[in-house]
């Protein structure tokens, strides 16, 4: 039986901590705030540089411990500033492991709750916006400013959005809605980055479609809307396009890209592609028009020329650099808090 790594000041026993050169899983069980913060700070650096540490976390229960910290720690720094830092650093550790690892470790990140901790706040953000959009006090035109749709299409879109809002609201647990500060832009960006890497793999992608209270792609699609920043739209678009990839484990078949349909092709190339982006495939015209009004119009990008593709890649690289810089800034600030 492993000894609990509590702090015993009366007995003059030191806590275990993770240092820049030593990873010890037991340090994550520490209940004293300051040593745990120091450990998470060093672990955040280690997960960005060491494949061995990322592998160790995937087999020693470290990922489960990180998701537990995320689910039980308040992001509010009203009472305890260290609590907010603890959340941010544990979040960075989890995202680092998911983004920089191979498929089997990414599957472990998803299984250990890496997506489960993202869904409530994403659903919460989406629900807040949808409540405003589907409120009868607002005119249908205010729902999406840039689309001229006929009345019947608007009515059916509003009805589907209300159903979706109800499902999203059910996914937004009380823990995350009660007195928690809104998510920062960089937190959303990191979540979308994590989902972009996880959704590359067919098995994980399947789970994102069906294993959560709400289809994860329906949440991500909301972040493609134009009121979000360009970087958020960019990463949300990557996740959505990953969702349309063919599944090589099923002989190259694809799922209907209308997220509330989910029919699979029975033979390769059975479904028709969206002519504009040539990524999304639909089992019927009806699915295509519903998907368009639900949100495909936001991430449907005309197939790019080589030059435009290179520009897109540069934009992605810039976005990734921004996220790395954000993490570096966070680390510096956390160091100041911990010392
Ligand atoms: Zn369909
Ligand atoms: Zn399209």
Short mmCIF file of C-alpha atoms and ligand atoms in Angstrom, two decimals:
data_model
loop_
_atom_site.label_atom_id
_atom_site.label_comp_id
_atom_site.label_asym_id
_atom_site.label_seq_id
_atom_site.Cartn_x
_atom_site.Cartn_y
_atom_site.Cartn_z
CA UNK A 1 0.00 0.00 0.00
CA UNK A 2 1.40 3.35 -1.02
CA UNK A 3 1.91 5.89 1.72
CA UNK A 4 -0.29 8.94 1.36
CA UNK A 5 1.73 11.96 0.43
CA UNK A 6 0.21 14.36 2.90
CA UNK A 7 2.02 17.24 4.51
CA UNK A 8 3.02 16.58 8.14
CA UNK A 9 4.56 19.82 9.42
CA UNK A 10 4.39 18.66 13.07
CA UNK A 11 6.48 15.62 12.26
CA UNK A 12 8.90 17.56 10.07
CA UNK A 13 8.29 15.27 7.14
CA UNK A 14 8.84 16.76 3.73
CA UNK A 15 6.37 16.41 0.92
CA UNK A 16 7.39 14.71 -2.28
CA UNK A 17 7.50 17.12 -5.17
CA UNK A 18 8.23 16.81 -8.86
CA UNK A 19 11.40 18.68 -9.73
CA UNK A 20 12.69 19.75 -13.17
CA UNK A 21 14.69 16.50 -13.33
CA UNK A 22 12.63 14.02 -11.29
CA UNK A 23 9.11 12.79 -11.95
CA UNK A 24 7.39 11.02 -9.07
CA UNK A 25 3.73 10.15 -9.50
CA UNK A 26 3.13 10.24 -5.72
CA UNK A 27 3.75 14.00 -5.71
CA UNK A 28 0.39 14.49 -7.50
CA UNK A 29 -1.42 12.98 -4.49
CA UNK A 30 -0.10 15.75 -2.28
CA UNK A 31 -2.86 17.68 -0.56
CA UNK A 32 -0.75 20.66 0.54
CA UNK A 33 -1.44 23.47 -1.96
CA UNK A 34 2.05 24.91 -2.41
CA UNK A 35 4.01 21.67 -3.03
CA UNK A 36 1.27 20.48 -5.40
CA UNK A 37 1.48 23.76 -7.30
CA UNK A 38 5.28 23.42 -7.59
CA UNK A 39 4.90 19.83 -8.82
CA UNK A 40 2.31 20.80 -11.44
CA UNK A 41 4.50 23.65 -12.62
CA UNK A 42 7.46 21.33 -13.22
CA UNK A 43 5.23 18.62 -14.65
CA UNK A 44 3.81 21.11 -17.15
CA UNK A 45 7.34 21.71 -18.46
CA UNK A 46 8.18 18.01 -18.41
CA UNK A 47 5.06 17.02 -20.36
CA UNK A 48 6.04 19.46 -23.09
CA UNK A 49 9.57 18.10 -23.43
CA UNK A 50 9.70 14.47 -22.31
CA UNK A 51 8.04 11.59 -24.13
CA UNK A 52 8.95 9.25 -21.26
CA UNK A 53 7.08 11.37 -18.73
CA UNK A 54 4.02 11.48 -21.03
CA UNK A 55 4.16 7.68 -21.31
CA UNK A 56 4.59 7.29 -17.55
CA UNK A 57 1.52 9.49 -16.89
CA UNK A 58 -0.54 7.29 -19.21
CA UNK A 59 0.19 4.11 -17.23
CA UNK A 60 0.62 5.17 -13.60
CA UNK A 61 -2.77 6.81 -13.05
CA UNK A 62 -1.32 10.30 -13.48
CA UNK A 63 -3.85 11.25 -16.18
CA UNK A 64 -6.76 10.21 -13.95
CA UNK A 65 -5.27 12.26 -11.13
CA UNK A 66 -4.97 15.32 -13.40
CA UNK A 67 -8.60 15.05 -14.53
CA UNK A 68 -9.63 14.63 -10.88
CA UNK A 69 -7.77 17.85 -10.03
CA UNK A 70 -9.55 19.61 -12.92
CA UNK A 71 -12.97 18.36 -11.82
CA UNK A 72 -12.55 19.28 -8.18
CA UNK A 73 -10.62 22.54 -8.38
CA UNK A 74 -12.28 25.90 -8.71
CA UNK A 75 -11.00 28.21 -11.43
CA UNK A 76 -12.08 31.17 -9.37
CA UNK A 77 -9.23 33.00 -7.65
CA UNK A 78 -11.53 35.00 -5.37
CA UNK A 79 -10.75 32.95 -2.28
CA UNK A 80 -7.52 31.22 -3.21
CA UNK A 81 -5.35 32.40 -6.08
CA UNK A 82 -3.41 29.12 -5.94
CA UNK A 83 -6.59 27.21 -6.76
CA UNK A 84 -6.90 28.99 -10.12
CA UNK A 85 -3.23 28.31 -10.86
CA UNK A 86 -3.61 24.65 -9.90
CA UNK A 87 -6.43 24.33 -12.42
CA UNK A 88 -4.51 26.07 -15.21
CA UNK A 89 -1.32 24.03 -14.70
CA UNK A 90 -3.15 20.68 -14.51
CA UNK A 91 -5.00 21.69 -17.68
CA UNK A 92 -1.73 22.48 -19.48
CA UNK A 93 -0.27 19.10 -18.41
CA UNK A 94 -3.29 17.25 -19.80
CA UNK A 95 -3.30 19.18 -23.09
CA UNK A 96 0.47 18.67 -23.51
CA UNK A 97 0.08 14.90 -23.12
CA UNK A 98 -2.85 14.81 -25.58
CA UNK A 99 -1.26 17.03 -28.20
CA UNK A 100 2.30 15.70 -28.21
CA UNK A 101 1.78 11.95 -27.91
CA UNK A 102 1.06 8.98 -30.11
CA UNK A 103 -2.38 7.46 -30.74
CA UNK A 104 -2.45 5.02 -27.84
CA UNK A 105 -1.56 7.73 -25.30
CA UNK A 106 -4.15 10.07 -26.86
CA UNK A 107 -6.71 7.29 -26.43
CA UNK A 108 -5.70 7.10 -22.76
CA UNK A 109 -6.15 10.87 -22.40
CA UNK A 110 -9.69 10.53 -23.77
CA UNK A 111 -10.49 7.45 -21.65
CA UNK A 112 -9.15 9.04 -18.49
CA UNK A 113 -11.58 11.96 -18.80
CA UNK A 114 -9.59 14.50 -20.83
CA UNK A 115 -12.66 15.24 -22.98
CA UNK A 116 -15.14 14.79 -20.13
CA UNK A 117 -13.64 17.79 -18.30
CA UNK A 118 -13.94 20.00 -21.40
CA UNK A 119 -17.57 19.26 -22.24
CA UNK A 120 -19.38 20.95 -19.32
CA UNK A 121 -17.87 24.37 -19.85
CA UNK A 122 -18.06 24.15 -23.65
CA UNK A 123 -21.73 23.17 -23.29
CA UNK A 124 -22.18 26.01 -20.83
CA UNK A 125 -20.75 28.58 -23.25
CA UNK A 126 -22.87 27.22 -26.08
CA UNK A 127 -26.03 27.07 -23.98
CA UNK A 128 -25.67 30.70 -22.89
CA UNK A 129 -25.40 31.82 -26.50
CA UNK A 130 -28.22 29.57 -27.72
CA UNK A 131 -30.56 30.79 -24.98
CA UNK A 132 -30.08 34.29 -26.33
CA UNK A 133 -30.43 33.13 -29.93
CA UNK A 134 -33.61 31.10 -29.43
CA UNK A 135 -35.26 33.58 -27.07
CA UNK A 136 -38.61 34.66 -28.60
CA UNK A 137 -37.76 38.25 -27.64
CA UNK A 138 -35.06 38.16 -30.29
CA UNK A 139 -36.00 38.24 -33.94
CA UNK A 140 -34.91 35.15 -35.92
CA UNK A 141 -32.63 37.38 -37.96
CA UNK A 142 -30.59 38.19 -34.85
CA UNK A 143 -29.75 34.51 -34.42
CA UNK A 144 -27.20 34.60 -37.17
CA UNK A 145 -26.62 38.00 -38.54
CA UNK A 146 -25.01 36.97 -41.79
CA UNK A 147 -27.62 34.63 -43.21
CA UNK A 148 -30.74 35.41 -45.09
CA UNK A 149 -32.92 32.31 -44.63
CA UNK A 150 -36.57 31.80 -45.42
CA UNK A 151 -39.06 31.57 -42.56
CA UNK A 152 -39.55 27.78 -42.69
CA UNK A 153 -35.81 27.10 -42.60
CA UNK A 154 -35.38 29.54 -39.72
CA UNK A 155 -38.22 27.90 -37.77
CA UNK A 156 -36.79 24.41 -38.23
CA UNK A 157 -33.27 25.63 -37.38
CA UNK A 158 -34.56 27.30 -34.21
CA UNK A 159 -36.38 24.10 -33.22
CA UNK A 160 -33.23 22.00 -33.70
CA UNK A 161 -31.19 24.59 -31.82
CA UNK A 162 -33.64 24.46 -28.92
CA UNK A 163 -33.33 20.66 -28.81
CA UNK A 164 -29.58 20.95 -28.98
CA UNK A 165 -29.57 23.65 -26.28
CA UNK A 166 -31.51 21.29 -23.98
CA UNK A 167 -28.96 18.49 -24.56
CA UNK A 168 -26.06 20.90 -24.06
CA UNK A 169 -27.63 22.26 -20.88
CA UNK A 170 -27.88 18.72 -19.53
CA UNK A 171 -24.16 18.29 -20.24
CA UNK A 172 -23.23 21.52 -18.45
CA UNK A 173 -23.02 20.26 -14.87
CA UNK A 174 -23.75 22.38 -11.84
CA UNK A 175 -20.11 22.18 -10.75
CA UNK A 176 -19.02 24.26 -13.69
CA UNK A 177 -21.90 26.68 -13.85
CA UNK A 178 -21.98 27.76 -10.23
CA UNK A 179 -19.91 30.90 -9.64
CA UNK A 180 -17.11 29.87 -11.95
CA UNK A 181 -15.48 32.58 -14.04
CA UNK A 182 -15.94 32.43 -17.82
CA UNK A 183 -13.35 30.54 -19.79
CA UNK A 184 -10.51 32.54 -21.19
CA UNK A 185 -9.76 32.61 -24.90
CA UNK A 186 -6.55 30.58 -24.39
CA UNK A 187 -8.43 27.87 -22.46
CA UNK A 188 -10.87 27.45 -25.34
CA UNK A 189 -7.98 27.42 -27.78
CA UNK A 190 -6.15 24.68 -25.86
CA UNK A 191 -9.33 22.58 -25.67
CA UNK A 192 -9.85 22.88 -29.42
CA UNK A 193 -6.20 22.00 -30.03
CA UNK A 194 -6.56 18.89 -27.85
CA UNK A 195 -9.73 17.86 -29.71
CA UNK A 196 -8.05 18.50 -33.07
CA UNK A 197 -5.29 15.99 -32.22
CA UNK A 198 -7.64 13.45 -30.62
CA UNK A 199 -10.11 13.54 -33.51
CA UNK A 200 -7.43 12.53 -36.01
CA UNK A 201 -7.86 8.92 -34.92
CA UNK A 202 -10.97 6.98 -36.05
CA UNK A 203 -11.62 5.12 -32.80
CA UNK A 204 -11.36 8.24 -30.65
CA UNK A 205 -13.46 10.12 -33.23
CA UNK A 206 -16.23 7.54 -32.89
CA UNK A 207 -16.28 8.03 -29.15
CA UNK A 208 -16.48 11.81 -29.56
CA UNK A 209 -19.60 11.29 -31.70
CA UNK A 210 -21.52 8.91 -29.45
CA UNK A 211 -20.02 8.39 -25.99
CA UNK A 212 -20.83 11.73 -24.37
CA UNK A 213 -24.08 13.35 -23.23
CA UNK A 214 -23.86 15.56 -26.31
CA UNK A 215 -22.05 14.92 -29.61
CA UNK A 216 -18.71 16.72 -29.10
CA UNK A 217 -18.63 17.84 -32.74
CA UNK A 218 -21.97 19.66 -32.36
CA UNK A 219 -20.37 21.70 -29.56
CA UNK A 220 -17.19 22.40 -31.53
CA UNK A 221 -19.22 23.51 -34.57
CA UNK A 222 -20.51 26.45 -32.52
CA UNK A 223 -16.95 27.74 -32.18
CA UNK A 224 -16.71 28.02 -35.98
CA UNK A 225 -19.22 30.89 -35.90
CA UNK A 226 -17.89 34.27 -36.94
CA UNK A 227 -18.30 36.03 -33.61
CA UNK A 228 -15.33 33.98 -32.31
CA UNK A 229 -11.73 35.02 -32.96
CA UNK A 230 -10.02 33.86 -36.15
CA UNK A 231 -7.73 31.48 -34.24
CA UNK A 232 -10.64 29.78 -32.47
CA UNK A 233 -12.53 29.48 -35.78
CA UNK A 234 -9.40 28.01 -37.37
CA UNK A 235 -8.92 25.25 -34.78
CA UNK A 236 -12.65 24.50 -34.54
CA UNK A 237 -12.63 24.10 -38.33
CA UNK A 238 -9.75 21.60 -38.08
CA UNK A 239 -11.76 19.50 -35.58
CA UNK A 240 -14.84 19.59 -37.83
CA UNK A 241 -12.89 18.58 -40.93
CA UNK A 242 -11.29 15.73 -38.93
CA UNK A 243 -14.84 14.59 -38.13
CA UNK A 244 -15.45 14.08 -41.88
CA UNK A 245 -12.36 11.95 -42.46
CA UNK A 246 -12.81 8.50 -43.86
CA UNK A 247 -12.44 5.65 -41.39
CA UNK A 248 -9.63 3.37 -42.51
CA UNK A 249 -10.57 0.81 -39.87
CA UNK A 250 -13.91 0.39 -41.74
CA UNK A 251 -12.40 0.11 -45.20
CA UNK A 252 -12.40 3.84 -45.95
CA UNK A 253 -16.12 4.47 -45.31
CA UNK A 254 -17.41 7.84 -44.11
CA UNK A 255 -20.17 8.95 -41.81
CA UNK A 256 -22.87 11.38 -43.02
CA UNK A 257 -21.53 14.80 -42.03
CA UNK A 258 -24.94 15.96 -40.73
CA UNK A 259 -24.19 15.45 -37.06
CA UNK A 260 -27.72 14.47 -36.07
CA UNK A 261 -27.87 11.77 -38.78
CA UNK A 262 -24.70 9.72 -38.46
CA UNK A 263 -25.48 7.16 -41.20
CA UNK A 264 -22.46 5.28 -42.51
CA UNK A 265 -21.70 4.55 -46.15
CA UNK A 266 -22.14 0.90 -47.07
CA UNK A 267 -19.63 1.19 -49.92
CA UNK A 268 -16.77 3.70 -50.39
CA UNK A 269 -17.70 6.94 -52.23
CA UNK A 270 -21.42 6.22 -51.80
CA UNK A 271 -22.31 9.67 -50.38
CA UNK A 272 -22.06 12.93 -52.33
CA UNK A 273 -19.46 15.49 -51.24
CA UNK A 274 -20.16 19.14 -50.51
CA UNK A 275 -19.10 20.71 -53.82
CA UNK A 276 -17.47 23.70 -52.17
CA UNK A 277 -15.14 22.19 -49.55
CA UNK A 278 -15.16 18.59 -50.85
CA UNK A 279 -14.71 17.42 -47.23
CA UNK A 280 -18.22 16.89 -45.89
CA UNK A 281 -20.24 14.00 -47.34
CA UNK A 282 -23.98 13.59 -46.96
CA UNK A 283 -26.38 10.66 -47.31
CA UNK A 284 -29.15 12.92 -48.70
CA UNK A 285 -29.94 16.44 -49.90
CA UNK A 286 -32.05 16.96 -46.78
CA UNK A 287 -29.08 16.15 -44.50
CA UNK A 288 -26.92 18.54 -46.51
CA UNK A 289 -29.31 21.48 -46.21
CA UNK A 290 -29.91 20.86 -42.50
CA UNK A 291 -26.16 20.61 -41.85
CA UNK A 292 -25.64 23.85 -43.77
CA UNK A 293 -28.18 25.78 -41.69
CA UNK A 294 -26.91 24.20 -38.45
CA UNK A 295 -23.34 25.38 -38.95
CA UNK A 296 -21.50 23.82 -41.88
CA UNK A 297 -21.63 27.22 -43.59
CA UNK A 298 -19.11 28.47 -41.00
CA UNK A 299 -16.45 25.84 -41.65
CA UNK A 300 -17.08 25.13 -45.34
CA UNK A 301 -13.97 26.51 -46.98
CA UNK A 302 -13.56 26.34 -50.75
CA UNK A 303 -10.81 23.88 -51.63
CA UNK A 304 -7.60 25.85 -51.46
CA UNK A 305 -4.90 26.36 -54.05
CA UNK A 306 -1.34 25.48 -52.99
CA UNK A 307 -0.51 29.10 -52.16
CA UNK A 308 -3.67 29.56 -50.10
CA UNK A 309 -2.97 26.23 -48.36
CA UNK A 310 0.51 27.44 -47.42
CA UNK A 311 -1.01 30.64 -45.99
CA UNK A 312 -3.42 28.52 -43.94
CA UNK A 313 -0.54 26.40 -42.61
CA UNK A 314 1.33 29.57 -41.63
CA UNK A 315 -1.76 30.83 -39.81
CA UNK A 316 -1.95 27.48 -37.93
CA UNK A 317 1.75 27.72 -37.05
CA UNK A 318 1.25 31.27 -35.76
CA UNK A 319 -1.72 30.09 -33.70
CA UNK A 320 0.35 27.23 -32.24
CA UNK A 321 3.16 29.67 -31.39
CA UNK A 322 0.63 31.92 -29.65
CA UNK A 323 -0.55 29.00 -27.51
CA UNK A 324 3.05 28.05 -26.64
CA UNK A 325 3.78 31.67 -25.70
CA UNK A 326 0.63 31.71 -23.54
CA UNK A 327 1.80 28.61 -21.69
CA UNK A 328 5.25 30.18 -21.16
CA UNK A 329 3.63 33.34 -19.74
CA UNK A 330 1.44 31.22 -17.46
CA UNK A 331 4.48 29.32 -16.22
CA UNK A 332 6.29 32.55 -15.34
CA UNK A 333 3.25 33.88 -13.47
CA UNK A 334 2.77 30.55 -11.66
CA UNK A 335 6.42 30.59 -10.63
CA UNK A 336 5.88 34.01 -9.07
CA UNK A 337 2.82 32.69 -7.22
CA UNK A 338 4.54 29.55 -6.00
CA UNK A 339 7.65 31.32 -4.70
ZN1 LIG B 1 -27.54 11.85 -43.36
ZN1 LIG B 2 -18.71 22.27 -47.52
#
